[in-house]
Tab-separated table of C-alpha atoms in Angstrom:
chain	number	residue	atom	x	y	z
A	1	UNK	CA	-0.018	-7.941	-35.633
A	2	UNK	CA	2.691	-6.124	-37.593
A	3	UNK	CA	6.180	-6.773	-36.179
A	4	UNK	CA	8.163	-3.808	-34.902
A	5	UNK	CA	10.815	-2.448	-37.210
A	6	UNK	CA	14.390	-1.972	-36.020
A	7	UNK	CA	17.104	0.164	-37.699
A	8	UNK	CA	19.756	-2.365	-36.668
A	9	UNK	CA	18.039	-5.372	-38.251
A	10	UNK	CA	20.739	-7.940	-39.197
A	11	UNK	CA	23.229	-6.933	-36.491
A	12	UNK	CA	20.808	-6.917	-33.633
A	13	UNK	CA	22.994	-8.071	-30.793
A	14	UNK	CA	26.133	-5.947	-31.235
A	15	UNK	CA	23.998	-2.858	-31.929
A	16	UNK	CA	23.284	-2.723	-28.190
A	17	UNK	CA	26.777	-1.303	-27.580
A	18	UNK	CA	26.431	1.552	-30.074
A	19	UNK	CA	26.210	5.113	-28.767
A	20	UNK	CA	22.867	5.531	-30.496
A	21	UNK	CA	20.345	6.468	-27.801
A	22	UNK	CA	17.100	4.496	-27.479
A	23	UNK	CA	13.981	6.258	-28.717
A	24	UNK	CA	10.794	7.068	-26.872
A	25	UNK	CA	9.113	4.313	-24.917
A	26	UNK	CA	6.553	2.278	-26.805
A	27	UNK	CA	3.747	0.077	-25.466
A	28	UNK	CA	5.316	-2.676	-23.307
A	29	UNK	CA	2.522	-5.180	-23.881
A	30	UNK	CA	1.243	-7.642	-21.270
A	31	UNK	CA	3.147	-8.258	-18.024
A	32	UNK	CA	2.542	-11.970	-18.575
A	33	UNK	CA	0.285	-14.331	-20.444
A	34	UNK	CA	-2.829	-15.479	-18.591
A	35	UNK	CA	-3.170	-19.235	-18.745
A	36	UNK	CA	-6.595	-19.847	-17.225
A	37	UNK	CA	-7.653	-20.837	-13.742
A	38	UNK	CA	-4.713	-21.233	-11.337
A	39	UNK	CA	-4.191	-24.499	-9.508
A	40	UNK	CA	-6.000	-24.519	-6.182
A	41	UNK	CA	-4.595	-25.508	-2.810
A	42	UNK	CA	-6.110	-28.971	-3.243
A	43	UNK	CA	-3.725	-29.572	-6.157
A	44	UNK	CA	-0.616	-28.995	-4.009
A	45	UNK	CA	1.461	-32.057	-3.228
A	46	UNK	CA	2.255	-32.339	0.479
A	47	UNK	CA	5.800	-33.160	1.628
A	48	UNK	CA	7.153	-32.883	-1.917
A	49	UNK	CA	10.822	-33.806	-2.341
A	50	UNK	CA	11.146	-31.119	-5.061
A	51	UNK	CA	9.252	-28.006	-3.824
A	52	UNK	CA	9.932	-26.083	-7.003
A	53	UNK	CA	6.787	-23.916	-6.849
A	54	UNK	CA	7.882	-22.765	-3.389
A	55	UNK	CA	11.293	-21.837	-4.803
A	56	UNK	CA	9.653	-19.678	-7.473
A	57	UNK	CA	7.343	-18.109	-4.909
A	58	UNK	CA	10.318	-16.965	-2.823
A	59	UNK	CA	12.049	-15.467	-5.842
A	60	UNK	CA	9.150	-13.781	-7.639
A	61	UNK	CA	6.346	-13.051	-5.198
A	62	UNK	CA	6.001	-9.283	-4.738
A	63	UNK	CA	6.863	-8.122	-1.194
A	64	UNK	CA	5.373	-4.648	-1.465
A	65	UNK	CA	6.263	-1.876	-3.887
A	66	UNK	CA	9.245	0.397	-4.284
A	67	UNK	CA	9.027	4.010	-3.179
A	68	UNK	CA	9.005	6.568	-5.965
A	69	UNK	CA	12.424	8.271	-5.535
A	70	UNK	CA	11.083	11.567	-6.897
A	71	UNK	CA	8.075	11.881	-4.591
A	72	UNK	CA	8.738	9.507	-1.694
A	73	UNK	CA	5.273	8.016	-2.200
A	74	UNK	CA	4.656	4.309	-2.846
A	75	UNK	CA	5.198	3.497	-6.497
A	76	UNK	CA	3.926	0.732	-8.752
A	77	UNK	CA	7.094	-1.355	-9.184
A	78	UNK	CA	6.921	-4.563	-7.119
A	79	UNK	CA	9.771	-5.484	-4.788
A	80	UNK	CA	11.113	-8.917	-5.699
A	81	UNK	CA	14.105	-10.954	-4.679
A	82	UNK	CA	15.590	-11.015	-8.193
A	83	UNK	CA	16.669	-7.948	-10.184
A	84	UNK	CA	15.456	-6.902	-13.625
A	85	UNK	CA	16.718	-4.152	-15.928
A	86	UNK	CA	14.387	-1.193	-15.616
A	87	UNK	CA	12.026	-3.380	-13.559
A	88	UNK	CA	10.650	-4.705	-16.871
A	89	UNK	CA	10.541	-8.291	-15.546
A	90	UNK	CA	10.269	-10.019	-18.942
A	91	UNK	CA	11.277	-13.472	-17.628
A	92	UNK	CA	8.570	-16.145	-17.571
A	93	UNK	CA	8.897	-19.692	-16.228
A	94	UNK	CA	7.314	-22.911	-17.465
A	95	UNK	CA	7.583	-25.885	-15.119
A	96	UNK	CA	7.956	-29.324	-16.688
A	97	UNK	CA	7.152	-31.425	-13.644
A	98	UNK	CA	7.477	-35.138	-13.126
A	99	UNK	CA	6.867	-36.928	-9.850
A	100	UNK	CA	7.970	-35.600	-6.469
A	101	UNK	CA	7.184	-31.922	-7.171
A	102	UNK	CA	4.847	-29.727	-5.146
A	103	UNK	CA	2.531	-29.436	-8.159
A	104	UNK	CA	1.108	-32.413	-10.075
A	105	UNK	CA	2.953	-33.909	-13.087
A	106	UNK	CA	2.559	-31.948	-16.312
A	107	UNK	CA	3.558	-28.595	-17.753
A	108	UNK	CA	2.705	-25.576	-15.632
A	109	UNK	CA	3.002	-21.855	-16.387
A	110	UNK	CA	4.091	-19.744	-13.419
A	111	UNK	CA	2.414	-16.351	-13.001
A	112	UNK	CA	4.705	-13.979	-11.102
A	113	UNK	CA	1.967	-11.365	-10.654
A	114	UNK	CA	0.164	-13.452	-8.047
A	115	UNK	CA	2.644	-16.332	-7.647
A	116	UNK	CA	0.283	-18.992	-8.958
A	117	UNK	CA	0.817	-22.015	-11.210
A	118	UNK	CA	-1.434	-22.985	-14.109
A	119	UNK	CA	-1.307	-26.526	-15.497
A	120	UNK	CA	-1.273	-26.227	-19.277
A	121	UNK	CA	-1.226	-29.987	-19.874
A	122	UNK	CA	-1.155	-33.069	-17.664
A	123	UNK	CA	0.993	-35.034	-20.120
A	124	UNK	CA	4.385	-35.890	-18.604
A	125	UNK	CA	7.024	-38.620	-18.970
A	126	UNK	CA	7.612	-41.068	-16.117
A	127	UNK	CA	10.436	-39.253	-14.347
A	128	UNK	CA	11.182	-37.456	-11.089
A	129	UNK	CA	12.094	-33.819	-10.651
A	130	UNK	CA	11.453	-30.797	-12.835
A	131	UNK	CA	12.841	-28.820	-15.739
A	132	UNK	CA	12.343	-25.066	-15.677
A	133	UNK	CA	12.153	-23.470	-19.123
A	134	UNK	CA	12.906	-19.752	-18.880
A	135	UNK	CA	11.297	-17.642	-21.585
A	136	UNK	CA	11.072	-13.879	-22.008
A	137	UNK	CA	8.531	-11.364	-23.257
A	138	UNK	CA	10.862	-9.311	-25.492
A	139	UNK	CA	8.298	-6.562	-26.026
A	140	UNK	CA	8.530	-5.525	-22.363
A	141	UNK	CA	12.247	-4.769	-22.516
A	142	UNK	CA	12.333	-3.569	-26.136
A	143	UNK	CA	9.619	-0.989	-25.400
A	144	UNK	CA	11.994	0.817	-23.063
A	145	UNK	CA	15.474	-0.001	-24.364
A	146	UNK	CA	14.895	-0.636	-28.088
A	147	UNK	CA	18.198	-1.741	-29.720
A	148	UNK	CA	19.795	-2.288	-26.288
A	149	UNK	CA	17.185	-4.868	-25.278
A	150	UNK	CA	18.727	-8.147	-26.446
A	151	UNK	CA	21.658	-8.381	-23.986
A	152	UNK	CA	19.293	-7.271	-21.206
A	153	UNK	CA	16.999	-10.220	-21.946
A	154	UNK	CA	19.929	-12.594	-21.473
A	155	UNK	CA	21.048	-10.793	-18.311
A	156	UNK	CA	17.595	-10.894	-16.708
A	157	UNK	CA	17.358	-14.605	-17.531
A	158	UNK	CA	20.793	-15.303	-16.059
A	159	UNK	CA	19.862	-13.624	-12.763
A	160	UNK	CA	16.650	-15.662	-12.663
A	161	UNK	CA	18.353	-18.983	-13.451
A	162	UNK	CA	21.182	-18.482	-10.931
A	163	UNK	CA	18.705	-17.314	-8.309
A	164	UNK	CA	16.672	-20.508	-8.701
A	165	UNK	CA	19.755	-22.738	-8.522
A	166	UNK	CA	21.157	-21.068	-5.394
A	167	UNK	CA	17.845	-21.051	-3.537
A	168	UNK	CA	17.050	-24.606	-4.634
A	169	UNK	CA	20.371	-25.656	-3.088
A	170	UNK	CA	19.197	-24.315	0.279
A	171	UNK	CA	16.337	-26.804	0.074
A	172	UNK	CA	18.667	-29.720	-0.603
A	173	UNK	CA	18.022	-29.766	-4.360
A	174	UNK	CA	20.513	-30.284	-7.165
A	175	UNK	CA	20.447	-28.339	-10.428
A	176	UNK	CA	22.004	-28.474	-13.878
A	177	UNK	CA	22.100	-25.789	-16.584
A	178	UNK	CA	20.974	-27.562	-19.766
A	179	UNK	CA	22.180	-27.014	-23.335
A	180	UNK	CA	19.420	-26.061	-25.744
A	181	UNK	CA	18.285	-23.640	-28.440
A	182	UNK	CA	14.982	-21.705	-28.540
A	183	UNK	CA	13.290	-24.104	-30.971
A	184	UNK	CA	14.074	-27.142	-28.810
A	185	UNK	CA	12.972	-25.403	-25.629
A	186	UNK	CA	9.707	-24.253	-27.203
A	187	UNK	CA	9.002	-27.783	-28.436
A	188	UNK	CA	9.545	-29.507	-25.081
A	189	UNK	CA	7.587	-26.802	-23.218
A	190	UNK	CA	4.841	-27.136	-25.842
A	191	UNK	CA	4.965	-23.487	-26.833
A	192	UNK	CA	4.981	-22.020	-30.360
A	193	UNK	CA	8.260	-20.710	-31.761
A	194	UNK	CA	8.606	-16.971	-31.240
A	195	UNK	CA	8.117	-16.211	-34.939
A	196	UNK	CA	5.025	-18.438	-35.163
A	197	UNK	CA	3.472	-17.390	-31.848
A	198	UNK	CA	1.027	-14.758	-33.093
A	199	UNK	CA	-0.078	-16.982	-35.954
A	200	UNK	CA	-0.799	-19.871	-33.587
A	201	UNK	CA	-2.091	-17.893	-30.601
A	202	UNK	CA	-3.149	-14.423	-31.873
A	203	UNK	CA	-3.536	-11.496	-29.472
A	204	UNK	CA	-1.328	-13.146	-26.855
A	205	UNK	CA	2.195	-12.110	-25.837
A	206	UNK	CA	4.929	-13.886	-27.862
A	207	UNK	CA	7.485	-15.605	-25.630
A	208	UNK	CA	11.040	-16.511	-26.608
A	209	UNK	CA	12.400	-19.555	-24.779
A	210	UNK	CA	16.048	-18.914	-23.839
A	211	UNK	CA	17.366	-21.532	-21.435
A	212	UNK	CA	16.519	-24.403	-19.086
A	213	UNK	CA	17.464	-25.706	-15.651
A	214	UNK	CA	16.962	-29.270	-14.407
A	215	UNK	CA	16.179	-29.565	-10.690
A	216	UNK	CA	15.826	-32.667	-8.575
A	217	UNK	CA	16.401	-34.292	-5.212
A	218	UNK	CA	18.534	-37.208	-6.402
A	219	UNK	CA	21.692	-37.729	-8.416
A	220	UNK	CA	19.758	-38.358	-11.641
A	221	UNK	CA	18.172	-35.161	-12.946
A	222	UNK	CA	15.560	-34.987	-15.713
A	223	UNK	CA	16.619	-34.334	-19.298
A	224	UNK	CA	15.119	-32.412	-22.190
A	225	UNK	CA	15.226	-35.600	-24.271
A	226	UNK	CA	12.750	-37.269	-21.898
A	227	UNK	CA	10.282	-34.429	-22.374
A	228	UNK	CA	10.986	-34.145	-26.095
A	229	UNK	CA	9.647	-37.646	-26.671
A	230	UNK	CA	6.348	-36.612	-25.070
A	231	UNK	CA	5.992	-33.309	-26.932
A	232	UNK	CA	3.013	-33.078	-29.283
A	233	UNK	CA	2.747	-29.449	-30.337
A	234	UNK	CA	1.668	-26.311	-28.430
A	235	UNK	CA	-0.759	-26.880	-25.569
A	236	UNK	CA	-2.770	-24.737	-23.164
A	237	UNK	CA	-3.344	-21.568	-25.159
A	238	UNK	CA	-3.308	-18.385	-23.024
A	239	UNK	CA	-6.216	-15.983	-22.963
A	240	UNK	CA	-6.174	-13.305	-25.717
A	241	UNK	CA	-5.551	-9.748	-24.528
A	242	UNK	CA	-5.704	-7.449	-27.597
A	243	UNK	CA	-6.191	-4.429	-25.337
A	244	UNK	CA	-2.586	-4.886	-24.119
A	245	UNK	CA	-1.284	-4.621	-27.723
A	246	UNK	CA	0.968	-7.730	-27.774
A	247	UNK	CA	3.300	-7.827	-30.746
A	248	UNK	CA	6.293	-9.591	-32.233
A	249	UNK	CA	9.573	-7.636	-32.268
A	250	UNK	CA	11.209	-8.064	-35.684
A	251	UNK	CA	14.793	-7.828	-34.445
A	252	UNK	CA	14.101	-10.525	-31.850
A	253	UNK	CA	12.500	-12.775	-34.473
A	254	UNK	CA	15.616	-12.501	-36.630
A	255	UNK	CA	17.915	-12.987	-33.628
A	256	UNK	CA	16.038	-16.074	-32.422
A	257	UNK	CA	16.539	-17.769	-35.791
A	258	UNK	CA	20.328	-17.447	-35.612
A	259	UNK	CA	22.849	-19.878	-34.087
A	260	UNK	CA	23.947	-17.697	-31.158
A	261	UNK	CA	21.206	-18.699	-28.742
A	262	UNK	CA	22.180	-22.352	-28.399
A	263	UNK	CA	23.796	-22.242	-24.979
A	264	UNK	CA	25.652	-23.300	-22.886
A	265	UNK	CA	28.156	-25.326	-24.900
A	266	UNK	CA	27.502	-28.288	-22.605
A	267	UNK	CA	25.516	-28.846	-19.419
A	268	UNK	CA	26.903	-27.404	-16.176
A	269	UNK	CA	26.304	-28.576	-12.631
A	270	UNK	CA	25.114	-25.557	-10.645
A	271	UNK	CA	24.652	-27.401	-7.349
A	272	UNK	CA	27.990	-26.519	-5.697
A	273	UNK	CA	28.361	-23.028	-4.294
A	274	UNK	CA	26.834	-20.721	-1.719
A	275	UNK	CA	23.483	-21.789	-0.286
A	276	UNK	CA	20.990	-18.926	-0.433
A	277	UNK	CA	18.192	-19.313	2.099
A	278	UNK	CA	14.873	-17.527	2.155
A	279	UNK	CA	15.921	-14.949	4.775
A	280	UNK	CA	19.080	-13.972	2.883
A	281	UNK	CA	17.298	-13.889	-0.456
A	282	UNK	CA	14.491	-11.659	0.753
A	283	UNK	CA	17.056	-9.144	2.038
A	284	UNK	CA	18.176	-8.508	-1.533
A	285	UNK	CA	17.281	-5.078	-2.838
A	286	UNK	CA	19.271	-3.119	-5.386
A	287	UNK	CA	21.224	-0.278	-3.834
A	288	UNK	CA	19.591	3.142	-4.124
A	289	UNK	CA	20.472	5.643	-6.813
A	290	UNK	CA	21.641	8.937	-5.334
A	291	UNK	CA	24.395	11.541	-5.526
A	292	UNK	CA	27.937	10.671	-4.429
A	293	UNK	CA	28.464	10.444	-0.657
A	294	UNK	CA	31.423	12.125	0.991
A	295	UNK	CA	34.146	9.679	1.999
A	296	UNK	CA	34.859	11.864	5.016
A	297	UNK	CA	31.380	11.234	6.372
A	298	UNK	CA	31.266	7.602	5.262
A	299	UNK	CA	34.706	6.061	4.655
A	300	UNK	CA	34.722	3.472	1.889
A	301	UNK	CA	35.114	-0.124	3.034
A	302	UNK	CA	37.365	-1.533	0.359
A	303	UNK	CA	36.890	-5.134	-0.696
A	304	UNK	CA	40.177	-6.827	-1.630
A	305	UNK	CA	40.265	-8.159	-5.186
A	306	UNK	CA	41.121	-11.570	-3.769
A	307	UNK	CA	37.634	-11.809	-2.221
A	308	UNK	CA	35.923	-11.265	-5.580
A	309	UNK	CA	38.360	-13.621	-7.284
A	310	UNK	CA	37.568	-16.426	-4.828
A	311	UNK	CA	33.835	-15.964	-5.317
A	312	UNK	CA	34.222	-15.926	-9.098
A	313	UNK	CA	36.326	-19.075	-8.938
A	314	UNK	CA	33.239	-21.040	-7.885
A	315	UNK	CA	31.232	-20.019	-10.978
A	316	UNK	CA	31.250	-23.058	-13.281
A	317	UNK	CA	30.855	-21.300	-16.631
A	318	UNK	CA	34.356	-20.557	-17.994
A	319	UNK	CA	35.159	-17.098	-19.297
A	320	UNK	CA	35.184	-17.045	-23.115
A	321	UNK	CA	38.461	-16.141	-24.829
A	322	UNK	CA	39.254	-12.450	-24.424
A	323	UNK	CA	36.940	-11.924	-21.438
A	324	UNK	CA	37.993	-10.813	-17.966
A	325	UNK	CA	36.846	-8.965	-14.842
A	326	UNK	CA	38.295	-5.764	-13.410
A	327	UNK	CA	37.286	-3.974	-10.211
A	328	UNK	CA	37.350	-0.167	-9.937
A	329	UNK	CA	37.273	1.743	-6.661
A	330	UNK	CA	35.545	5.060	-6.117
A	331	UNK	CA	38.606	7.096	-7.117
A	332	UNK	CA	39.066	5.053	-10.291
A	333	UNK	CA	35.400	5.559	-11.187
A	334	UNK	CA	35.788	9.335	-10.836
A	335	UNK	CA	39.119	9.597	-12.695
A	336	UNK	CA	37.811	7.502	-15.546
A	337	UNK	CA	34.568	9.448	-15.876
A	338	UNK	CA	32.810	6.112	-15.908
A	339	UNK	CA	29.350	7.564	-16.479
A	340	UNK	CA	30.418	8.468	-20.010
A	341	UNK	CA	30.790	4.751	-20.775
A	342	UNK	CA	27.331	3.726	-19.504
A	343	UNK	CA	24.857	6.064	-21.174
A	344	UNK	CA	25.538	9.001	-18.846
A	345	UNK	CA	24.431	7.269	-15.639
A	346	UNK	CA	26.059	9.726	-13.234
A	347	UNK	CA	24.819	7.829	-10.177
A	348	UNK	CA	27.686	5.328	-10.687
A	349	UNK	CA	29.919	7.936	-9.003
A	350	UNK	CA	28.068	7.231	-5.744
A	351	UNK	CA	29.379	3.640	-5.728
A	352	UNK	CA	32.165	2.397	-3.487
A	353	UNK	CA	33.265	0.193	-6.353
A	354	UNK	CA	32.198	-1.622	-9.491
A	355	UNK	CA	33.119	-4.875	-11.182
A	356	UNK	CA	33.342	-4.606	-14.956
A	357	UNK	CA	32.926	-7.834	-16.930
A	358	UNK	CA	34.607	-7.165	-20.275
A	359	UNK	CA	35.629	-8.599	-23.613
A	360	UNK	CA	38.324	-7.769	-26.168
A	361	UNK	CA	36.215	-9.287	-28.943
A	362	UNK	CA	32.922	-8.203	-30.448
A	363	UNK	CA	30.170	-8.925	-27.910
A	364	UNK	CA	28.264	-12.135	-28.530
A	365	UNK	CA	25.703	-14.221	-26.703
A	366	UNK	CA	28.198	-16.612	-25.093
A	367	UNK	CA	30.159	-13.704	-23.610
A	368	UNK	CA	26.972	-12.066	-22.352
A	369	UNK	CA	25.715	-15.267	-20.695
A	370	UNK	CA	29.075	-15.553	-18.935
A	371	UNK	CA	29.168	-11.885	-17.856
A	372	UNK	CA	25.629	-11.744	-16.497
A	373	UNK	CA	25.884	-15.218	-14.995
A	374	UNK	CA	29.131	-14.364	-13.213
A	375	UNK	CA	27.646	-11.110	-11.884
A	376	UNK	CA	24.562	-12.956	-10.632
A	377	UNK	CA	26.824	-15.555	-9.006
A	378	UNK	CA	28.773	-12.795	-7.230
A	379	UNK	CA	25.613	-11.078	-6.036
A	380	UNK	CA	23.955	-14.221	-4.671
A	381	UNK	CA	27.198	-15.571	-3.187
A	382	UNK	CA	27.751	-12.286	-1.357
A	383	UNK	CA	24.206	-12.397	0.009
A	384	UNK	CA	24.685	-15.964	1.193
A	385	UNK	CA	27.967	-15.197	2.965
A	386	UNK	CA	26.550	-12.151	4.757
A	387	UNK	CA	28.860	-9.513	3.246
A	388	UNK	CA	27.739	-6.038	4.266
A	389	UNK	CA	27.342	-4.646	0.776
A	390	UNK	CA	24.403	-3.855	-1.448
A	391	UNK	CA	24.617	-4.274	-5.194
A	392	UNK	CA	23.114	-3.004	-8.405
A	393	UNK	CA	23.547	-4.486	-11.885
A	394	UNK	CA	24.647	-1.818	-14.355
A	395	UNK	CA	23.842	-2.030	-18.072
A	396	UNK	CA	23.866	0.406	-20.994
A	397	UNK	CA	27.598	0.194	-21.789
A	398	UNK	CA	28.855	1.701	-25.035
A	399	UNK	CA	32.107	2.019	-26.920
A	400	UNK	CA	35.583	0.638	-26.231
A	401	UNK	CA	38.045	1.544	-23.458
A	402	UNK	CA	41.649	0.293	-23.337
A	403	UNK	CA	40.796	-2.326	-25.944
A	404	UNK	CA	37.858	-3.726	-23.940
A	405	UNK	CA	34.091	-3.515	-24.294
A	406	UNK	CA	32.169	-3.747	-21.026
A	407	UNK	CA	29.455	-6.377	-21.330
A	408	UNK	CA	27.858	-5.993	-17.918
A	409	UNK	CA	28.770	-4.606	-14.506
A	410	UNK	CA	27.919	-4.993	-10.848
A	411	UNK	CA	28.142	-1.882	-8.695
A	412	UNK	CA	28.443	-2.171	-4.921
A	413	UNK	CA	28.277	0.041	-1.867
A	414	UNK	CA	28.872	-0.696	1.798
A	415	UNK	CA	25.784	-0.544	3.977
A	416	UNK	CA	25.884	2.671	5.968
A	417	UNK	CA	24.304	3.908	9.122
A	418	UNK	CA	22.008	6.445	7.430
A	419	UNK	CA	19.836	3.599	6.217
A	420	UNK	CA	20.001	2.017	2.826
A	421	UNK	CA	16.451	2.027	1.479
A	422	UNK	CA	16.444	0.288	-1.853
A	423	UNK	CA	14.789	1.453	-5.015
A	424	UNK	CA	14.987	0.417	-8.624
A	425	UNK	CA	15.862	-3.046	-9.833
């Protein structure tokens, strides 16, 4: 397949903050790769100490569909416990399972469409626990957002990774965010590099491996080095789907070859923090998009900055130099004309408040991982502590304001008596 062209080739990441509007939507490609026959119930491991497939099922299994806000009829976008920009859901998960998991040892691909696992290879080192390799299908997000896609891929992955760690903690599991680059992650997960994917597995959807999380029941968690010694090239080719027009995105290929995607700087323990159970997690729906609500009819419940600061204090990833967080109330949003800074999204004026995660420097991958990770941490921590607010991640930020560039944002609104039906992300 011929890779997509991109007018911002060579400065792919920072181009996302330009005021250039994305073009018309192109073909998004497959929703996921199809890896063959899913594992049957007889392959499940009873009383597993690391029920990692159950964790993924809670996070990704569709719980119905969102209502079309224009017609009120059921739509086609699945309701899931984790958010995704534009409901593109590019994040894929490959499970590198040792002993003690609720699927047999080996490398498994997780299919979010029907919440099934597919064992790609039975080869596995002698170790307990699992490593989750998070990859993305860049074509899905790039089809809609074009040059703004790259930061969104990191943000979607951050929400997925933090969601797994917080829900795993509710099941007594420990987790660690592992340091790696795309080439290393692809090798240990026995996937082709993004640039080589179509050459190795033509007519399948190229995946870019972005990050990894170790999960286990004991103090000693698995490492990428253990799996690297067992790696022997790509395994378990997915089924071709030329009718879905899978393709490589040129800007992503160039971006993946650069140094910016090796992250985090060192491994971080994600075990401490709020414990997010199944009931709390399944309550998560992004707040609805609608016109501003009168404060006379529904007074704003202000959240003191100290509350957000305490929640942020538990996020282990330190803010890069020049980065900070600021919270704006409804009046500040209106006075600032905030919609002009986020691609004209006028619905932000319906928020009770918004947290802006910003940088004084040129945006880079490390800053974006921190911003999206911190926002995900705030969202999941608020869910776990029962705060009566709904949230919506806000992307599409452009330009500079007061010397800062907004990397990512988290809008919030108090739950109100008229009913808060949730649509969108």
